Short mmCIF file of C-alpha atoms in Angstrom, two decimals:
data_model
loop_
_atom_site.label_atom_id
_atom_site.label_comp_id
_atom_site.label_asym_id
_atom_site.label_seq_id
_atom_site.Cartn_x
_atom_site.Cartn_y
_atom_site.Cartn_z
CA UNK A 1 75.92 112.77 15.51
CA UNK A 2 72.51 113.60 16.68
CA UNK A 3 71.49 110.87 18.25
CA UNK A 4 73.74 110.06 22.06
CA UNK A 5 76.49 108.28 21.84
CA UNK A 6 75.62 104.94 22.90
CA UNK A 7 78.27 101.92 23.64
CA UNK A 8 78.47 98.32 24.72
CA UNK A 9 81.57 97.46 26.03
CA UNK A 10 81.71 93.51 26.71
CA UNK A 11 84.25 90.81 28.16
CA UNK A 12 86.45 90.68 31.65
CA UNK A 13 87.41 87.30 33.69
CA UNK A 14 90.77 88.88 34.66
CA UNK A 15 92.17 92.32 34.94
CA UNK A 16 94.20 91.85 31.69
CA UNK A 17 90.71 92.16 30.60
CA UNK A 18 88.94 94.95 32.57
CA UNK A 19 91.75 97.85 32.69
CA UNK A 20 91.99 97.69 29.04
CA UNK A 21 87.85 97.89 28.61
CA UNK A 22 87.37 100.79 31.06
CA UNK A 23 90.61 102.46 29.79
CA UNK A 24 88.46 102.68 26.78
CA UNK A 25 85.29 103.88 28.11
CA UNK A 26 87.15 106.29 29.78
CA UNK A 27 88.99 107.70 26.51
CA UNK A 28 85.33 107.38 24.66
CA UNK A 29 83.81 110.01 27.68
CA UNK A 30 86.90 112.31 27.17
CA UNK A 31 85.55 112.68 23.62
CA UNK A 32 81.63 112.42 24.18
CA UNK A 33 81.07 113.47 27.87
CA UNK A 34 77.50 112.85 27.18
CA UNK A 35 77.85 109.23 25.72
CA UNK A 36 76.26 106.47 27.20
CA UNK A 37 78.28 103.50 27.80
CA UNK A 38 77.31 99.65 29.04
CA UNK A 39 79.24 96.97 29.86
CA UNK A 40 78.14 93.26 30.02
CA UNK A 41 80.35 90.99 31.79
CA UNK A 42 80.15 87.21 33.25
CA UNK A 43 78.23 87.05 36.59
CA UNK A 44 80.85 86.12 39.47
CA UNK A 45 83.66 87.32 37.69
CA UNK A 46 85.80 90.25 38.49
CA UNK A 47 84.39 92.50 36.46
CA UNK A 48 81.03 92.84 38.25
CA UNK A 49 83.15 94.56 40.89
CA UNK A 50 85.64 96.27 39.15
CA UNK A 51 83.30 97.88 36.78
CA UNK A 52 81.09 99.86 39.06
CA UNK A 53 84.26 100.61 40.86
CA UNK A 54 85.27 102.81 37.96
CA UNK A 55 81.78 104.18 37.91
CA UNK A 56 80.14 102.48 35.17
CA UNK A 57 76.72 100.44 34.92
CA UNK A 58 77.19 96.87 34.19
CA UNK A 59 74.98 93.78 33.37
CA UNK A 60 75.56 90.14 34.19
CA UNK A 61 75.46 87.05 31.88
CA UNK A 62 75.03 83.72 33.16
CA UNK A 63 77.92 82.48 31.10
CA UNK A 64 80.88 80.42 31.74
CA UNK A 65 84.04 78.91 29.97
CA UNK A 66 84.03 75.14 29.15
CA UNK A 67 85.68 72.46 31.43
CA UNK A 68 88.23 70.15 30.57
CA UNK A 69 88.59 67.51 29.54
CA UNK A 70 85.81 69.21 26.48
CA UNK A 71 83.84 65.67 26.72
CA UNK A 72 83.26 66.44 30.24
CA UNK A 73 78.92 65.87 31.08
CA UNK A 74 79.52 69.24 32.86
CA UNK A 75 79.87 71.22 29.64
CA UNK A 76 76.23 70.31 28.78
CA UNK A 77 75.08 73.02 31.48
CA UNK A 78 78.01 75.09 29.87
CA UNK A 79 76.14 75.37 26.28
CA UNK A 80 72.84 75.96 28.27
CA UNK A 81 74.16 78.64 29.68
CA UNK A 82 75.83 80.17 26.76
CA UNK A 83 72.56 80.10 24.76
CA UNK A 84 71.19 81.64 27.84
CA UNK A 85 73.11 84.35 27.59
CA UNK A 86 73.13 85.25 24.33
CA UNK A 87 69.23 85.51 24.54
CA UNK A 88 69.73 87.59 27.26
CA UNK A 89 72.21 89.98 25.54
CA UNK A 90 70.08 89.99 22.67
CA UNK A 91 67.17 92.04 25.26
CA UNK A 92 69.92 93.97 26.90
CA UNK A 93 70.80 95.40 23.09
CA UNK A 94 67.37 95.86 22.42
CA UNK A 95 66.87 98.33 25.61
CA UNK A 96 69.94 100.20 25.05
CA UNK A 97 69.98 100.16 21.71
CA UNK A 98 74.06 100.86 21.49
CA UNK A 99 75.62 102.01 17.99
CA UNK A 100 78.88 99.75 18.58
CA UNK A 101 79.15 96.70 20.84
CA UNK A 102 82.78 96.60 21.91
CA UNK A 103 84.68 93.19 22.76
CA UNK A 104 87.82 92.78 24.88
CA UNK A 105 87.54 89.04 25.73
CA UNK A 106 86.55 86.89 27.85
CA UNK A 107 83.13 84.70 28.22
CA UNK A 108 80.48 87.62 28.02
CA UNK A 109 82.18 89.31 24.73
CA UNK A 110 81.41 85.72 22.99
CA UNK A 111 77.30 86.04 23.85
CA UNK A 112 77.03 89.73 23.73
CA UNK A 113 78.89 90.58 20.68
CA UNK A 114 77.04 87.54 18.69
CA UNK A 115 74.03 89.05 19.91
CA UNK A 116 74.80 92.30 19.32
CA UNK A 117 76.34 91.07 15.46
CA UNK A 118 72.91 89.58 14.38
CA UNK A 119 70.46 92.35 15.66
CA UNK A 120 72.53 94.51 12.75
CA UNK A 121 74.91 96.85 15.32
CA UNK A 122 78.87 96.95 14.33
CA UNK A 123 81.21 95.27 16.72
CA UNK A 124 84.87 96.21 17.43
CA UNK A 125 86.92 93.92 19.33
CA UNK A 126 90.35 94.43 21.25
CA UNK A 127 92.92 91.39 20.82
CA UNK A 128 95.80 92.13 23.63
CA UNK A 129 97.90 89.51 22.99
CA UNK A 130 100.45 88.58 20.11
CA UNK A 131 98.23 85.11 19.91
CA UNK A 132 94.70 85.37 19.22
CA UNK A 133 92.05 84.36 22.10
CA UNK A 134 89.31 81.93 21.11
CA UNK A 135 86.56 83.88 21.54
CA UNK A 136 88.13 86.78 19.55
CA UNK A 137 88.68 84.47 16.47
CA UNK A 138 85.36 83.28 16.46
CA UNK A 139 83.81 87.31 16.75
CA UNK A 140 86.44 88.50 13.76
CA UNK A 141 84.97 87.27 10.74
CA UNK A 142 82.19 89.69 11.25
CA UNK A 143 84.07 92.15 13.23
CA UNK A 144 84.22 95.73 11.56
CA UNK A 145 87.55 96.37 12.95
CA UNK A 146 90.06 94.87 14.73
CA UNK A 147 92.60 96.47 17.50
CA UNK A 148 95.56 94.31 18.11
CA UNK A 149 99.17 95.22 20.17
CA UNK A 150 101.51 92.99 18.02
CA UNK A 151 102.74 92.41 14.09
CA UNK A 152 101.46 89.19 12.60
CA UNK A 153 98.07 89.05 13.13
CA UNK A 154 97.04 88.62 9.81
CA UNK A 155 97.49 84.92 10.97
CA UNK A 156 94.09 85.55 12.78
CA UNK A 157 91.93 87.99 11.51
CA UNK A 158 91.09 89.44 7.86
CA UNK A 159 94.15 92.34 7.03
CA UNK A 160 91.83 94.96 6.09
CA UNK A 161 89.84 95.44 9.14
CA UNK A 162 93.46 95.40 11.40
CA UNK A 163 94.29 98.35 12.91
CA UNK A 164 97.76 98.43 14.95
CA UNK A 165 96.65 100.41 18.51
CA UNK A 166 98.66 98.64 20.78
CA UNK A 167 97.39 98.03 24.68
CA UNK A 168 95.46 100.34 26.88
CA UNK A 169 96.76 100.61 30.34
CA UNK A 170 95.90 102.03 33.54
CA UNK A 171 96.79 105.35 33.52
CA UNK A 172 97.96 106.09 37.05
CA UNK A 173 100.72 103.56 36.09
CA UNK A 174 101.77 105.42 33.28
CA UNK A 175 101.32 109.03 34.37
CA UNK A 176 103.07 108.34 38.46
CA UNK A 177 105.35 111.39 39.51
CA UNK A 178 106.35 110.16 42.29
CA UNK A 179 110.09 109.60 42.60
CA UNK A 180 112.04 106.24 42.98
CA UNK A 181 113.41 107.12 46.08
CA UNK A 182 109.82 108.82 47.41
CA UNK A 183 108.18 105.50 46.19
CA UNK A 184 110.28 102.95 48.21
CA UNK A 185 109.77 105.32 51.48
CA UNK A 186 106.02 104.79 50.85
CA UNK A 187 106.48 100.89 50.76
CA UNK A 188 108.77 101.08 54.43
CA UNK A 189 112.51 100.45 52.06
CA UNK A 190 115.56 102.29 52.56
CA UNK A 191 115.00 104.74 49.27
CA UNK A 192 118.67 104.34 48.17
CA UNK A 193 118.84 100.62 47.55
CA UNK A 194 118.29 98.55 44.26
CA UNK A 195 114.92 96.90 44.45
CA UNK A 196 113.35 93.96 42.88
CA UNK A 197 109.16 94.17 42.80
CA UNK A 198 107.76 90.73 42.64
CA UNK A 199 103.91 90.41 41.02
CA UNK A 200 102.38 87.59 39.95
CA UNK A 201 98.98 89.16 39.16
CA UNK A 202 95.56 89.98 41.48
CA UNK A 203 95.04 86.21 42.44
CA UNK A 204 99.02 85.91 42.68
CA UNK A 205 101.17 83.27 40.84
CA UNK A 206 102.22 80.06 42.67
CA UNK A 207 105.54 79.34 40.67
CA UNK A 208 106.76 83.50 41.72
CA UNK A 209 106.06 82.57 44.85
CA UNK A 210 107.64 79.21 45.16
CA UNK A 211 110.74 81.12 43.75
CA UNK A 212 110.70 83.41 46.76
CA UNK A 213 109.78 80.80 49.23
CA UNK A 214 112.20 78.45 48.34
CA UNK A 215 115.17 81.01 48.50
CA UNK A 216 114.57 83.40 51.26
CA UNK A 217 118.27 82.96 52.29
CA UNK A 218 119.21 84.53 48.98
CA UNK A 219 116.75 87.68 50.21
CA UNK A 220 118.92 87.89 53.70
CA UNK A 221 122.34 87.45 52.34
CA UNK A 222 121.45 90.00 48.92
CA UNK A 223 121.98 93.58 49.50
CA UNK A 224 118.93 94.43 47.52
CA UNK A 225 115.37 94.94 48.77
CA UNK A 226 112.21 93.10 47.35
CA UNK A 227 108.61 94.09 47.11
CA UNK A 228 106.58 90.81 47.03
CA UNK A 229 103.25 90.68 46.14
CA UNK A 230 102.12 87.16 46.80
CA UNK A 231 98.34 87.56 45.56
CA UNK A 232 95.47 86.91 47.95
CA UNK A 233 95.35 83.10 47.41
CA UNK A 234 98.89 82.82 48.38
CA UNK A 235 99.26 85.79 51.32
CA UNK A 236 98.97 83.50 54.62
CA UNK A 237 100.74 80.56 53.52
CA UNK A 238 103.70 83.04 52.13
CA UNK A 239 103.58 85.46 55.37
CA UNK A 240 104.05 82.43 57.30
CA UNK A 241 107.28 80.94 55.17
CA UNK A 242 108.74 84.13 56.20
CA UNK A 243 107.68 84.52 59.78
CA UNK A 244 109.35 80.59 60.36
CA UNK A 245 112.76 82.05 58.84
CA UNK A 246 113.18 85.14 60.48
CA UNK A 247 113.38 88.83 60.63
CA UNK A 248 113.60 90.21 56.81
CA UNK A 249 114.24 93.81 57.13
CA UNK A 250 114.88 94.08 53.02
CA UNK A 251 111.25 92.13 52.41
CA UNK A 252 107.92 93.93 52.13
CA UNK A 253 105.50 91.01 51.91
CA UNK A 254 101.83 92.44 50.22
CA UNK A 255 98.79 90.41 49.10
CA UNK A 256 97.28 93.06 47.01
CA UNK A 257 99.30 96.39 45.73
CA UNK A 258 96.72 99.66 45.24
CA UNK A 259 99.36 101.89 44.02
CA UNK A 260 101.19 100.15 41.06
CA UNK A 261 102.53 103.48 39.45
CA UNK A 262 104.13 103.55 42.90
CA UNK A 263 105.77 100.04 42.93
CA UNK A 264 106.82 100.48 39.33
CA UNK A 265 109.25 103.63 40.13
CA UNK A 266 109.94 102.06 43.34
CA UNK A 267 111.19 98.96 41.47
CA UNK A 268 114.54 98.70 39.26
CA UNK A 269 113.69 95.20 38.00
CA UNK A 270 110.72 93.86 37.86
CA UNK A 271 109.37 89.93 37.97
CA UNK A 272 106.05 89.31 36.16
CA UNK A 273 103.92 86.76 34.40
CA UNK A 274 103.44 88.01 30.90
CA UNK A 275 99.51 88.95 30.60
CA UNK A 276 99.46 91.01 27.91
CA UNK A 277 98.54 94.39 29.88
CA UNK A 278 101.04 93.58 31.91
CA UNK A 279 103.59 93.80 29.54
CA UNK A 280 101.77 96.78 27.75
CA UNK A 281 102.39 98.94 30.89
CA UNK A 282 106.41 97.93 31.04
CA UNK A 283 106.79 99.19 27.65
CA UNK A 284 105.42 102.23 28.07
CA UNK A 285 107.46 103.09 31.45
CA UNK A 286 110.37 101.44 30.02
CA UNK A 287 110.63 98.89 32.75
CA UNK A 288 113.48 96.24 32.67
CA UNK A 289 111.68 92.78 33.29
CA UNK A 290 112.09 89.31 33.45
CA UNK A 291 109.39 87.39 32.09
CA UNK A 292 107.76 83.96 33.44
CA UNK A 293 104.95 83.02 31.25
CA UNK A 294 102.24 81.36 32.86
CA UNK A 295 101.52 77.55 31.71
CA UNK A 296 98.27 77.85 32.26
CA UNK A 297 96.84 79.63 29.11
CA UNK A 298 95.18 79.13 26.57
CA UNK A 299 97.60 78.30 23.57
CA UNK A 300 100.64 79.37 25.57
CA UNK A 301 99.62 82.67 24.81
CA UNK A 302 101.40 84.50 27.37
CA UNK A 303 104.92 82.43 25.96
CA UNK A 304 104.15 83.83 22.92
CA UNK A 305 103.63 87.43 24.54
CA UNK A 306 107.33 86.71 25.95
CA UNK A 307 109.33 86.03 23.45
CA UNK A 308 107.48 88.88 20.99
CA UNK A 309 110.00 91.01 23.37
CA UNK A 310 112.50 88.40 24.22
CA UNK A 311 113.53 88.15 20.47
CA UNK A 312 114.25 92.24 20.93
CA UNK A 313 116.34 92.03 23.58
CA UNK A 314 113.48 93.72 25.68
CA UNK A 315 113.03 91.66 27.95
CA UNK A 316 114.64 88.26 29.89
CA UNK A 317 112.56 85.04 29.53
CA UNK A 318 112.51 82.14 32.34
CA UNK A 319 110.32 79.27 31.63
CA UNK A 320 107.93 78.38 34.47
CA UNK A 321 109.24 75.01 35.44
CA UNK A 322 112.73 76.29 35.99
CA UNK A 323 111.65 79.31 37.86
CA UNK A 324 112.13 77.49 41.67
CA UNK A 325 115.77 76.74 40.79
CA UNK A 326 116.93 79.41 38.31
CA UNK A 327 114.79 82.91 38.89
CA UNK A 328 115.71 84.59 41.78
CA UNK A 329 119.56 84.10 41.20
CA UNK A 330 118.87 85.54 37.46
CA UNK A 331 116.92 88.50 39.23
CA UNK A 332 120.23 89.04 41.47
CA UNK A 333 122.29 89.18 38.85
CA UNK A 334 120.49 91.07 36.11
CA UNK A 335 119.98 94.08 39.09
CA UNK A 336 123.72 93.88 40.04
CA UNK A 337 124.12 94.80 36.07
CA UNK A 338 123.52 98.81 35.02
CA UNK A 339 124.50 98.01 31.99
CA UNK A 340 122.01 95.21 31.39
CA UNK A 341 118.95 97.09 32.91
CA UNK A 342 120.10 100.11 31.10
CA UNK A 343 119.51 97.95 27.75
CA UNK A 344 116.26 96.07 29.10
CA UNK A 345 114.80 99.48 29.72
CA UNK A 346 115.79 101.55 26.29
CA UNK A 347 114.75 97.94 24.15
CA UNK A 348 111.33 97.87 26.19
CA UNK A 349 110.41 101.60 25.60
CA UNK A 350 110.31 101.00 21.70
CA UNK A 351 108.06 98.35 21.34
CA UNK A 352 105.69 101.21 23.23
CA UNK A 353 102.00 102.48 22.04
CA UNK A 354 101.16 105.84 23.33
CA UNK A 355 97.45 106.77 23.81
CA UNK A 356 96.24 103.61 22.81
CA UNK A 357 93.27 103.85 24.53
CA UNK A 358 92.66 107.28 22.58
CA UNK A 359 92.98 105.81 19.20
CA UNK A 360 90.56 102.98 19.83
CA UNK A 361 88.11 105.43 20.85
CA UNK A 362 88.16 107.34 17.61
CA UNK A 363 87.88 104.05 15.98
CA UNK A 364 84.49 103.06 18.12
CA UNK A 365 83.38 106.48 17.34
CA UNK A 366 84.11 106.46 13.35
CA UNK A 367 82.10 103.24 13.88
CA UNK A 368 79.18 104.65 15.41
CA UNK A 369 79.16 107.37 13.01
CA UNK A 370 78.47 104.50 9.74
CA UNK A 371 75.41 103.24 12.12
CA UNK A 372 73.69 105.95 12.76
#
């Protein structure tokens, strides 16, 4: 290719979102250390942090998802803003003049990869989960090609531009040395004792914690330690449930864990929504987990994520409203059970894509090679 390799990588709104996208920027300046790659993300979302973070250049659209109920005044100033944006994605693809625009979700992929579609440059997009997003559908009719983690998604998008990559994840997750027992030191635990890590995402999960909250006698009378990651929303109002009981020696209490790779090896079961990269990363480290789909989603999506390993014995399933009651008794009882995690973890490690991130890139690249 003569010309630089030049890339537009669009969409965020949630981590599930952004570690995939810069997972594949990263595998795309492996190949082409001299590419050029831009991403174009939502303004006040995470991704105009987390993007520069991971030393990349980003732009901001004005755009924003609609409000419910859909007959709602308020989604007026939605459209405005959508057709704002996709005017100005339509100058930023002018300026940078990328060979491939790149989608991975979210509100900004919608505007920038339309723009990008109808100034002539191919678009790829990235479907993570095992039921198509909205915004995805709508981009895959003129899509060149189409990454997806899961069979069946023919249901969604034209066969013949599907190409099975499976997930990118972060890959400090994936490539941690550390050991189990080194890994509960670092989090204050006693690095002999079964352990139970508790995540409920970056913003945290209310129904994990509730589950927690609600049981903390469980956590004193259990001879198994917990790592509890409560989410920033959630941090003071959980710290304080636990200062009111009492002294927890077995609890580590964390809005916000930096090293997951750590907490992952630290962790013999593990308690998790299930986002899509989420999910991706257990398989790859073969992580026993039990599942608790958020209800909050669009089209249950993260249910359907679930059961996609539930119906392989890879993973245990508790629905959301009978977390409180039911979860962490299931939790003591599945880690009590070598047998059972055993299974959990050698079911889990099949479903598995290695170097996802890699074979997308080649894909972007074969891509840019028709346009130029």
């Amino acid at each position: 290719m003569d010309k630089p390799l030049k890339i537009i990588i669009s969409g965020g709104g949630t981590g599930g979102h952004i570690f995939p996208a810069v997972s594949i920027a990263n595998a795309i300046m492996a190949k082409h250390p001299d590419a050029q790659i831009l991403f174009v993300g939502a303004k006040g979302r995470m991704e105009m942090q987390r993007v520069p973070q991971a030393g990349y250049k980003i732009e901001g659209l004005p755009v924003r998802g609609l409000i419910r109920p859909l007959y709602s005044p308020k989604n007026i100033g939605v459209a405005i803003d959508y057709l704002r944006s996709k005017h100005l994605a339509k100058k930023i693809v002018r300026t940078f003049k990328p060979q491939v625009a790149v989608g991975v979700g979210g509100y900004a992929s919608a505007a920038a990869l339309k723009a990008a579609e109808s100034l002539g440059v191919p678009c790829l997009i990235q479907e993570q989960n095992s039921y198509a997003g909205k915004t995805n559908k709508m981009l895959g009719d003129k899509a060149k090609k189409i990454c997806v983690a899961y069979d069946g998604m023919e249901r969604f998008f034209p066969a013949d531009k599907i190409v099975k990559t499976g997930n990118p994840v972060r890959q400090n997750v994936v490539n941690a040395t550390i050991t189990k027992e080194a890994a509960r030191q670092q989090f204050g635990l006693d690095p002999n004792k079964k352990t139970i890590l508790l995540v409920g995402g970056s913003l945290g999960a209310r129904t994990i914690n509730e589950s927690m909250k609600q049981h903390l006698d469980m956590v004193r009378d259990s001879d198994v330690q917990f790592i509890w990651q409560t989410g920033k929303y959630y941090n003071a109002e959980m710290n304080e449930a636990v200062k009111q009981f009492g002294e927890l020696p077995n609890l580590k209490v964390l809005d916000f864990i930096t090293d997951m790779g750590a907490a992952y090896k630290a962790a013999d079961l593990v308690i998790s929504r299930a986002g899509a990269s989420s999910i991706s990363e257990f398989c790859l480290i073969g992580k026993a987990v039990i599942l608790v789909p958020s209800p909050n989603v669009a089209e249950d999506h993260q249910t359907k994520n679930a059961m996609a390993l539930v119906n392989k014995d890879a993973a245990i399933y508790v629905k959301d409203a009978e977390a409180p009651d039911t979860l962490l008794k299931k939790a003591l009882d599945t880690v009590a059970d070598d047998a059972k995690l055993a299974q959990l973890s050698e079911n889990i490690k099949k479903l598995g894509f290695k170097n996802s991130a890699d074979i997308i890139a080649d894909e972007v690249i074969k891509l840019a090679a028709t346009k130029a």
